[in-house]
Amino acid sequence: MASLMEMKEIFRSADAVCFDVDSTVIREEGIDELAKFCGVGDAVAEMTRRAMGGTVTFKAALTARLGLIRPSYEQVQKLISDNPPQLTPGIRELVSRLHQRGVQVFLISGGFQSIVEHVALQLNIPTANVFANRLKFYFNGEYAGFDETQPTAESGGKGKVIAHLKQQFQFKKVVMIGDGATDMEACPPADCFIGFGGNVIRKQVKEKAKWYITHFDELLKELEER
């Protein structure tokens, strides 16, 4: 297991940095916001808490939550236009600095492609670098389920995405940053996991992560060390 000093060196020399999105890159949980928008906020928030705590499988929680919400295409688009995701302070500067250093930045999310792509656009991250769940709709716009073949639809999916990226791009050092259990379990294959508690603190992650931060400025300072 890498020491904190070794982890900091991995971060400073990383080929790629992968971020979770909900409660990490953005301040809210996208699925909870969608649930509130569709009038089933409280029930879905409780399911999210259980999923992030790692007590139920991600796919089971996602299926159950979406079964309650049943969002239409129109509702998803209206959510993005009326209540756009709020970027976490410091993330814009951090992603910009990573890009300046030639580091590839990816968004790997258990949230929804349409919302995550909106976030990527704000951060100048190409949509090809977005891995998220895809909602399916009938021709009339009604909810028709989600694409269960996406790796991000399953527990362990974020690790599968990172393994794929390492193979595809021959990355030597990949860092995963996130707030939840599904992010922490992506290391390995990620070479380093940084726990993030700037929006919400997950007890399990705070206790187990060797490197835990509450503001992205801490990572910006690390990059200036070199």
Short mmCIF file of C-alpha atoms in Angstrom, two decimals:
data_model
loop_
_atom_site.label_atom_id
_atom_site.label_comp_id
_atom_site.label_asym_id
_atom_site.label_seq_id
_atom_site.Cartn_x
_atom_site.Cartn_y
_atom_site.Cartn_z
CA MET A 1 0.00 0.00 0.00
CA ALA A 2 1.31 3.42 -0.97
CA SER A 3 2.13 5.93 1.76
CA LEU A 4 0.56 9.41 1.69
CA MET A 5 3.80 10.85 0.32
CA GLU A 6 3.86 8.26 -2.46
CA MET A 7 0.21 8.97 -3.25
CA LYS A 8 0.95 12.68 -3.58
CA GLU A 9 3.77 11.88 -6.00
CA ILE A 10 1.41 9.67 -8.04
CA PHE A 11 -1.08 12.56 -8.21
CA ARG A 12 1.58 15.07 -9.27
CA SER A 13 2.82 12.78 -12.06
CA ALA A 14 -0.51 11.21 -13.13
CA ASP A 15 -1.32 10.60 -16.81
CA ALA A 16 -5.04 10.74 -16.06
CA VAL A 17 -7.30 11.96 -13.26
CA CYS A 18 -10.81 10.52 -12.99
CA PHE A 19 -13.50 12.34 -11.02
CA ASP A 20 -16.77 11.11 -9.64
CA VAL A 21 -19.46 13.72 -10.39
CA ASP A 22 -22.34 13.79 -7.88
CA SER A 23 -21.26 15.39 -4.57
CA THR A 24 -17.71 15.68 -5.95
CA VAL A 25 -17.50 17.74 -9.15
CA ILE A 26 -20.99 19.10 -8.50
CA ARG A 27 -22.49 19.97 -5.14
CA GLU A 28 -25.61 17.83 -5.39
CA GLU A 29 -26.60 14.23 -6.16
CA GLY A 30 -28.08 14.38 -9.67
CA ILE A 31 -30.51 11.52 -9.09
CA ASP A 32 -31.81 13.15 -5.89
CA GLU A 33 -32.35 16.44 -7.73
CA LEU A 34 -34.22 14.60 -10.50
CA ALA A 35 -36.33 12.82 -7.86
CA LYS A 36 -37.22 16.13 -6.15
CA PHE A 37 -38.08 17.60 -9.53
CA CYS A 38 -40.40 14.64 -10.19
CA GLY A 39 -41.99 14.78 -6.71
CA VAL A 40 -40.46 11.70 -5.05
CA GLY A 41 -37.45 13.34 -3.38
CA ASP A 42 -37.54 11.93 0.15
CA ALA A 43 -37.96 8.26 -0.77
CA VAL A 44 -35.17 8.40 -3.33
CA ALA A 45 -32.75 10.32 -1.07
CA GLU A 46 -32.97 7.52 1.50
CA MET A 47 -32.15 4.94 -1.20
CA THR A 48 -29.16 7.05 -2.31
CA ARG A 49 -27.81 7.16 1.24
CA ARG A 50 -27.93 3.37 1.44
CA ALA A 51 -26.29 2.96 -1.98
CA MET A 52 -23.44 5.38 -1.16
CA GLY A 53 -22.87 3.66 2.16
CA GLY A 54 -22.24 0.44 0.27
CA THR A 55 -25.03 -1.58 1.95
CA VAL A 56 -26.90 -2.43 -1.29
CA THR A 57 -25.57 -3.11 -4.79
CA PHE A 58 -25.43 -0.05 -6.99
CA LYS A 59 -27.51 -1.59 -9.78
CA ALA A 60 -30.26 -2.66 -7.36
CA ALA A 61 -30.40 0.84 -5.88
CA LEU A 62 -30.36 2.49 -9.32
CA THR A 63 -33.16 0.24 -10.61
CA ALA A 64 -35.30 0.88 -7.53
CA ARG A 65 -34.74 4.65 -7.56
CA LEU A 66 -35.48 5.03 -11.26
CA GLY A 67 -38.53 2.82 -10.85
CA LEU A 68 -39.86 5.37 -8.38
CA ILE A 69 -38.88 8.46 -10.38
CA ARG A 70 -39.75 7.26 -13.91
CA PRO A 71 -38.43 10.53 -15.42
CA SER A 72 -39.58 11.54 -18.90
CA TYR A 73 -37.17 12.95 -21.48
CA GLU A 74 -38.87 16.34 -21.09
CA GLN A 75 -38.42 16.31 -17.29
CA VAL A 76 -34.69 15.56 -17.59
CA GLN A 77 -34.17 18.40 -20.08
CA LYS A 78 -36.24 20.80 -17.95
CA LEU A 79 -34.22 19.91 -14.84
CA ILE A 80 -30.97 20.77 -16.64
CA SER A 81 -32.34 24.10 -17.94
CA ASP A 82 -34.20 25.16 -14.76
CA ASN A 83 -31.82 23.78 -12.11
CA PRO A 84 -28.41 23.33 -13.75
CA PRO A 85 -25.84 21.39 -11.68
CA GLN A 86 -23.77 23.62 -9.35
CA LEU A 87 -20.00 23.15 -9.72
CA THR A 88 -18.08 22.55 -6.50
CA PRO A 89 -15.77 25.51 -5.64
CA GLY A 90 -12.25 24.99 -6.97
CA ILE A 91 -13.06 22.27 -9.50
CA ARG A 92 -12.94 24.57 -12.53
CA GLU A 93 -9.46 25.79 -11.56
CA LEU A 94 -8.21 22.28 -10.78
CA VAL A 95 -9.39 20.79 -14.08
CA SER A 96 -7.95 23.75 -15.98
CA ARG A 97 -4.57 23.29 -14.26
CA LEU A 98 -4.56 19.55 -15.00
CA HIS A 99 -5.32 20.28 -18.65
CA GLN A 100 -2.46 22.80 -18.77
CA ARG A 101 -0.13 20.06 -17.55
CA GLY A 102 -1.31 17.71 -20.31
CA VAL A 103 -3.20 15.43 -17.92
CA GLN A 104 -6.30 13.71 -19.31
CA VAL A 105 -9.40 14.33 -17.20
CA PHE A 106 -12.35 11.92 -17.14
CA LEU A 107 -15.76 12.03 -15.46
CA ILE A 108 -16.90 8.59 -14.27
CA SER A 109 -20.37 8.74 -12.79
CA GLY A 110 -23.22 6.57 -11.63
CA GLY A 111 -25.39 9.55 -12.64
CA PHE A 112 -26.90 10.26 -16.03
CA GLN A 113 -25.10 10.96 -19.28
CA SER A 114 -27.19 14.00 -20.25
CA ILE A 115 -26.54 15.74 -16.91
CA VAL A 116 -22.85 14.75 -16.75
CA GLU A 117 -22.22 15.92 -20.32
CA HIS A 118 -23.66 19.32 -19.32
CA VAL A 119 -21.08 19.42 -16.48
CA ALA A 120 -18.26 18.31 -18.81
CA LEU A 121 -19.08 21.15 -21.18
CA GLN A 122 -18.61 23.69 -18.39
CA LEU A 123 -15.19 22.22 -17.57
CA ASN A 124 -13.94 21.86 -21.17
CA ILE A 125 -13.84 18.08 -20.78
CA PRO A 126 -14.60 16.29 -24.08
CA THR A 127 -17.81 14.24 -24.03
CA ALA A 128 -15.72 11.23 -25.13
CA ASN A 129 -14.18 11.41 -21.62
CA VAL A 130 -17.58 11.00 -19.94
CA PHE A 131 -18.66 7.58 -18.62
CA ALA A 132 -22.15 7.60 -17.10
CA ASN A 133 -25.51 5.87 -17.18
CA ARG A 134 -27.83 6.32 -20.13
CA LEU A 135 -31.55 6.71 -19.60
CA LYS A 136 -33.83 5.15 -22.21
CA PHE A 137 -37.08 6.70 -23.42
CA TYR A 138 -39.97 5.56 -25.60
CA PHE A 139 -40.68 7.49 -28.80
CA ASN A 140 -43.21 9.64 -26.89
CA GLY A 141 -40.56 10.65 -24.32
CA GLU A 142 -41.78 8.41 -21.47
CA TYR A 143 -39.23 6.61 -19.29
CA ALA A 144 -38.22 3.21 -20.71
CA GLY A 145 -35.49 2.13 -18.28
CA PHE A 146 -31.74 2.55 -18.44
CA ASP A 147 -28.91 0.97 -20.39
CA GLU A 148 -27.88 -1.92 -18.13
CA THR A 149 -24.86 -2.71 -20.30
CA GLN A 150 -23.00 0.44 -19.17
CA PRO A 151 -20.22 -0.47 -16.68
CA THR A 152 -21.27 2.46 -14.48
CA ALA A 153 -24.66 0.76 -13.88
CA GLU A 154 -23.01 -1.84 -11.63
CA SER A 155 -21.04 -2.01 -8.41
CA GLY A 156 -17.38 -2.15 -9.42
CA GLY A 157 -18.19 -0.38 -12.69
CA LYS A 158 -15.90 2.58 -12.11
CA GLY A 159 -12.96 0.21 -11.72
CA LYS A 160 -13.91 -1.46 -15.01
CA VAL A 161 -13.87 1.93 -16.74
CA ILE A 162 -10.41 2.73 -15.33
CA ALA A 163 -9.07 -0.68 -16.38
CA HIS A 164 -10.42 -0.01 -19.88
CA LEU A 165 -8.78 3.46 -19.98
CA LYS A 166 -5.43 2.05 -18.87
CA GLN A 167 -5.59 -0.56 -21.61
CA GLN A 168 -6.78 1.84 -24.30
CA PHE A 169 -4.39 4.72 -23.61
CA GLN A 170 -1.52 2.87 -21.91
CA PHE A 171 -1.80 5.16 -18.87
CA LYS A 172 0.81 4.35 -16.22
CA LYS A 173 -0.67 6.37 -13.35
CA VAL A 174 -4.39 6.98 -12.93
CA VAL A 175 -5.95 8.78 -9.96
CA MET A 176 -9.59 8.42 -8.84
CA ILE A 177 -11.22 11.20 -6.81
CA GLY A 178 -14.67 10.89 -5.24
CA ASP A 179 -16.88 10.96 -2.17
CA GLY A 180 -18.41 7.47 -2.14
CA ALA A 181 -17.81 3.76 -1.66
CA THR A 182 -18.11 3.12 -5.41
CA ASP A 183 -15.19 5.54 -5.99
CA MET A 184 -12.96 4.04 -3.32
CA GLU A 185 -13.43 0.51 -4.69
CA ALA A 186 -12.06 1.67 -8.08
CA CYS A 187 -8.56 1.59 -6.56
CA PRO A 188 -7.12 -0.71 -7.80
CA PRO A 189 -7.06 -0.57 -10.84
CA ALA A 190 -6.63 3.18 -10.12
CA ASP A 191 -3.13 3.77 -8.69
CA CYS A 192 -4.36 6.22 -6.09
CA PHE A 193 -7.71 7.13 -4.51
CA ILE A 194 -8.36 10.56 -3.03
CA GLY A 195 -11.46 10.82 -0.85
CA PHE A 196 -13.42 14.07 -1.18
CA GLY A 197 -15.60 15.47 1.60
CA GLY A 198 -16.23 19.02 0.44
CA ASN A 199 -19.96 18.51 -0.14
CA VAL A 200 -20.84 15.49 1.97
CA ILE A 201 -18.74 13.34 4.29
CA ARG A 202 -19.28 9.59 3.97
CA LYS A 203 -18.00 8.08 7.23
CA GLN A 204 -16.76 4.86 5.64
CA VAL A 205 -14.72 6.74 3.02
CA LYS A 206 -13.28 9.25 5.50
CA GLU A 207 -12.14 6.43 7.78
CA LYS A 208 -10.62 4.24 5.08
CA ALA A 209 -9.12 6.72 2.59
CA LYS A 210 -5.43 7.36 3.24
CA TRP A 211 -5.71 10.73 1.51
CA TYR A 212 -8.87 12.68 2.33
CA ILE A 213 -9.52 16.29 1.34
CA THR A 214 -12.37 18.73 1.83
CA HIS A 215 -11.42 21.37 -0.77
CA PHE A 216 -9.94 21.15 -4.26
CA ASP A 217 -7.48 23.93 -3.35
CA GLU A 218 -5.55 21.23 -1.48
CA LEU A 219 -4.91 19.46 -4.79
CA LEU A 220 -4.09 22.68 -6.61
CA LYS A 221 -1.40 23.36 -3.97
CA GLU A 222 0.03 19.87 -4.54
CA LEU A 223 0.41 20.64 -8.26
CA GLU A 224 2.29 23.85 -7.46
CA GLU A 225 4.82 21.86 -5.40
CA ARG A 226 6.47 20.73 -8.58
#
